[in-house]
Coordinates of C-alpha atoms and ligand atoms in Angstrom, one line a residue:
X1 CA -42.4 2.7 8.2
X2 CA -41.3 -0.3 9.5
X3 CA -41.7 -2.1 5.8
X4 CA -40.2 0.7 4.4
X5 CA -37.6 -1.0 6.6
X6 CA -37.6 -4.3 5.3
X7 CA -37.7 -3.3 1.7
X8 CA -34.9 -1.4 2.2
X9 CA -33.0 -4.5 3.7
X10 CA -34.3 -7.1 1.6
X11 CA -33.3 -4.7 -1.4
X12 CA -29.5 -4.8 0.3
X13 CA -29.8 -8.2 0.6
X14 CA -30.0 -8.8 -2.8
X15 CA -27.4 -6.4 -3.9
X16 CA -25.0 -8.2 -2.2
X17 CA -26.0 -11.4 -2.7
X18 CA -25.8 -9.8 -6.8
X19 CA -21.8 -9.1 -6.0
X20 CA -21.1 -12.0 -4.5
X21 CA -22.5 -14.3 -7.7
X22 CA -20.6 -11.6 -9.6
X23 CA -17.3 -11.8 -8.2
X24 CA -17.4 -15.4 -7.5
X25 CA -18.4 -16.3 -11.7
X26 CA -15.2 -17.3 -13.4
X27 CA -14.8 -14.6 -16.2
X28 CA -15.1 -15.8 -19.6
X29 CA -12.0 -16.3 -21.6
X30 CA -11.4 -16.3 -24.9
X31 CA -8.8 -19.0 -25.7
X32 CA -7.2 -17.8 -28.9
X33 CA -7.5 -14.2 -27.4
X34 CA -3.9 -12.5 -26.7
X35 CA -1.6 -13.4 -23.2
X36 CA -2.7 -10.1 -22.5
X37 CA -6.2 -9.9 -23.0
X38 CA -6.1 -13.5 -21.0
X39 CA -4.3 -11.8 -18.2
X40 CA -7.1 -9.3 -17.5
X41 CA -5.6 -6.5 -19.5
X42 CA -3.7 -3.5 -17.8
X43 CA -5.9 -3.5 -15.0
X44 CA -5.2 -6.8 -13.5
X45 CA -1.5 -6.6 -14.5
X46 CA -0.6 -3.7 -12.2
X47 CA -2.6 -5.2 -9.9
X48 CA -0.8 -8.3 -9.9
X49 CA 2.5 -6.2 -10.1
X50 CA 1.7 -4.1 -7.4
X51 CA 1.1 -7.5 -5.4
X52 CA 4.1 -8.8 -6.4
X53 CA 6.1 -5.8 -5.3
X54 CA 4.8 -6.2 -1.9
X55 CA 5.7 -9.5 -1.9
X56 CA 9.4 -8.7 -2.9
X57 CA 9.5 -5.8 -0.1
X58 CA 8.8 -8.2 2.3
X59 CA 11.2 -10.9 1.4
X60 CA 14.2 -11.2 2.9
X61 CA 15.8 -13.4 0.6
X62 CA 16.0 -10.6 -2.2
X63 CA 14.4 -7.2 -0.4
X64 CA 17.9 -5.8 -0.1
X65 CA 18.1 -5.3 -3.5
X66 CA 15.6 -3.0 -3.2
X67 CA 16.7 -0.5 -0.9
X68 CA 17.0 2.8 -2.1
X69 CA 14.4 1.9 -5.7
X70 CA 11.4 3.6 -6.7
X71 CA 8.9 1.1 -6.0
X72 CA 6.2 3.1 -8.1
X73 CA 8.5 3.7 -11.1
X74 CA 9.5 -0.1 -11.2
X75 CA 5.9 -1.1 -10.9
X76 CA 5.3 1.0 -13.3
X77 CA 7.8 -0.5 -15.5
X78 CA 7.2 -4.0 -14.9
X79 CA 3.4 -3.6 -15.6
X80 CA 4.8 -1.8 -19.0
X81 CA 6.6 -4.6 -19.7
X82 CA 4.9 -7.8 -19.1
X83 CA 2.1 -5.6 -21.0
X84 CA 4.2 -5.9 -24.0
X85 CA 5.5 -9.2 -23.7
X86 CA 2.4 -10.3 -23.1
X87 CA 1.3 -8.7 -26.8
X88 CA -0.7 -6.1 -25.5
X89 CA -0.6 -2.6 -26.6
X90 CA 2.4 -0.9 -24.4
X91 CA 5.9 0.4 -25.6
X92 CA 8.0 -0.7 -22.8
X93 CA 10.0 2.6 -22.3
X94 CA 12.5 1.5 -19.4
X95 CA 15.9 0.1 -19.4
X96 CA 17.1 -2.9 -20.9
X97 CA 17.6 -5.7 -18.5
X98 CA 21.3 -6.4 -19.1
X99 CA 22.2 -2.2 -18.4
X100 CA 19.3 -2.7 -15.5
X101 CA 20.9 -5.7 -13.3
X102 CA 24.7 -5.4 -14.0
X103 CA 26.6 -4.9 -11.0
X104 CA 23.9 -6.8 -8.5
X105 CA 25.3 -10.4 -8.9
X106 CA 22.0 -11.8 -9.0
X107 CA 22.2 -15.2 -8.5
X108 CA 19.8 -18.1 -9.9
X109 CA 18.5 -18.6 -6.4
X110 CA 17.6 -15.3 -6.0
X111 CA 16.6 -14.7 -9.3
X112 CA 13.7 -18.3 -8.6
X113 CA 12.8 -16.5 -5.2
X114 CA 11.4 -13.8 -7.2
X115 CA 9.8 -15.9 -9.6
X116 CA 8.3 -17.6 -6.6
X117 CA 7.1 -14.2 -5.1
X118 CA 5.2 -13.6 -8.7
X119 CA 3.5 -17.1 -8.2
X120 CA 2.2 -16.1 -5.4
X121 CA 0.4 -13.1 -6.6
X122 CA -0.9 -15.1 -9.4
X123 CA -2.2 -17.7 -7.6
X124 CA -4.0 -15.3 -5.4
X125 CA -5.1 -13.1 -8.4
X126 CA -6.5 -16.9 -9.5
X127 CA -4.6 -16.5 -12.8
X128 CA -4.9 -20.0 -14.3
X129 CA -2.2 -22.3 -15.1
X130 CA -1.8 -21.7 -19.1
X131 CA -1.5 -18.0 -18.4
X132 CA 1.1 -18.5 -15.4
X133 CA 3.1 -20.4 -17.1
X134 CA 3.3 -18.4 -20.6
X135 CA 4.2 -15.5 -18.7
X136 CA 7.1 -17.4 -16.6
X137 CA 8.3 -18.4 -19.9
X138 CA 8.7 -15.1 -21.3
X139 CA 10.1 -14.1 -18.0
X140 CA 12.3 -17.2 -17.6
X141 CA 13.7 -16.3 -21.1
X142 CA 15.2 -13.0 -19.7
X143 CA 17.2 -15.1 -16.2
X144 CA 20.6 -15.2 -18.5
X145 CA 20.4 -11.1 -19.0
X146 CA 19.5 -10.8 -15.1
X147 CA 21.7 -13.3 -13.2
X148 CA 26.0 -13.6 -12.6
X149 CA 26.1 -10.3 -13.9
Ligands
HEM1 C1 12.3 -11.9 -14.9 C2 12.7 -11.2 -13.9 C3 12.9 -9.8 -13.8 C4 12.4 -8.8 -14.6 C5 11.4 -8.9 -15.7 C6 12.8 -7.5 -14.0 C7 12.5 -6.3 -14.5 C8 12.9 -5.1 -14.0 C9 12.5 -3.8 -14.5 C10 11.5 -3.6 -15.7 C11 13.1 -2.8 -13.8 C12 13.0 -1.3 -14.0 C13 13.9 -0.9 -15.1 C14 14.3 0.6 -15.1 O1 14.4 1.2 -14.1 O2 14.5 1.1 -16.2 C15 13.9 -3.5 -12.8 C16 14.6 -2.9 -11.8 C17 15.2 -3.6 -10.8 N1 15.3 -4.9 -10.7 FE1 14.6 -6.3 -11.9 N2 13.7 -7.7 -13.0 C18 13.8 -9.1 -12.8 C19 14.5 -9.8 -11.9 C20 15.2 -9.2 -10.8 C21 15.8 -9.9 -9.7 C22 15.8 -11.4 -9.6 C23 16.3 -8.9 -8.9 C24 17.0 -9.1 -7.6 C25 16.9 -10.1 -6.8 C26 16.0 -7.6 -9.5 C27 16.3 -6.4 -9.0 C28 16.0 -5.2 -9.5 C29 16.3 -3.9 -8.8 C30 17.0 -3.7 -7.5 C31 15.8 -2.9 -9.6 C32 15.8 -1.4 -9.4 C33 17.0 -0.8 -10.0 C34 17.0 0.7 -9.8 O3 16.0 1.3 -9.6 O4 18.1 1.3 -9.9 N3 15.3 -7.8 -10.7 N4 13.7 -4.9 -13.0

């Protein structure tokens, strides 16, 4: 009984340890594969997103904004479109951002403290540096449809 037991616990043991080598091996990346298949896919995206939203929520800098949105249907939308930008295989099916922000007078502070709330979640979702900073390029290429409007 009693090495019944210890089978049973060494066979645990090694499970976990099995997870642990699993999670902490860097996933392979295909250099020449798309932003989005770099990214993670869809997955990792709304789980960045979702991150990021959180972040947003909780910062005071910009959270005002937020009062009153759907937090699921903008995640949603966000993950839909960095998806696309990111050449993956989504039709981004919300609002253009000029029709989205105008009437918030966004300013470029506010619109960097966001960025820097999206940094954060990809720096703890360990997204390297090339990814980050393709995707803050698409994303830095919208700032003059979001801001002063
Ligand atoms: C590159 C930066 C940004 C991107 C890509 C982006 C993208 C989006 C998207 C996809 C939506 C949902 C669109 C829809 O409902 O059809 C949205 C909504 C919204 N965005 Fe942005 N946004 C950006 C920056 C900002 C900034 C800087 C602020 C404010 C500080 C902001 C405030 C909002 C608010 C309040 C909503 C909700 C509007 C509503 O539900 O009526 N966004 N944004």
């Amino acid at each position: 009984m009693q090495q019944v037991k210890e089978l049973k616990l060494a066979a645990l043991a090694l499970l976990l340890l099995m997870g642990c080598a699993a999670q902490g091996k860097p996933r392979e990346i295909d250099p020449n594969a798309s932003l989005y298949e770099r990214l993670g896919g869809m997955v990792a995206i709304q789980a960045v997103v979702e991150d990021f939203y959180d972040n947003v929520a909780s910062d005071e800098r910009i959270n005002g904004f937020f009062i009153g949105a759907d937090a699921n249907e903008v995640n949603r939308l966000l993950a839909e479109q960095i998806c696309q930008a990111a050449g993956g295989p989504c039709k981004y099916s919300g609002r253009d951002m000029i029709s989205v922000h105008t009437g918030m007078n966004i300013t470029e502070a506010q619109f960097n403290a966001l960025i820097e709330d999206l940094v954060r979640s990809l720096n703890k979702f360990n997204v390297p540096a090339r990814e980050q900073n393709e995707l803050l390029k698409v994303l830095g290429s919208m700032k003059g449809d979001i801001i002063d409007r």
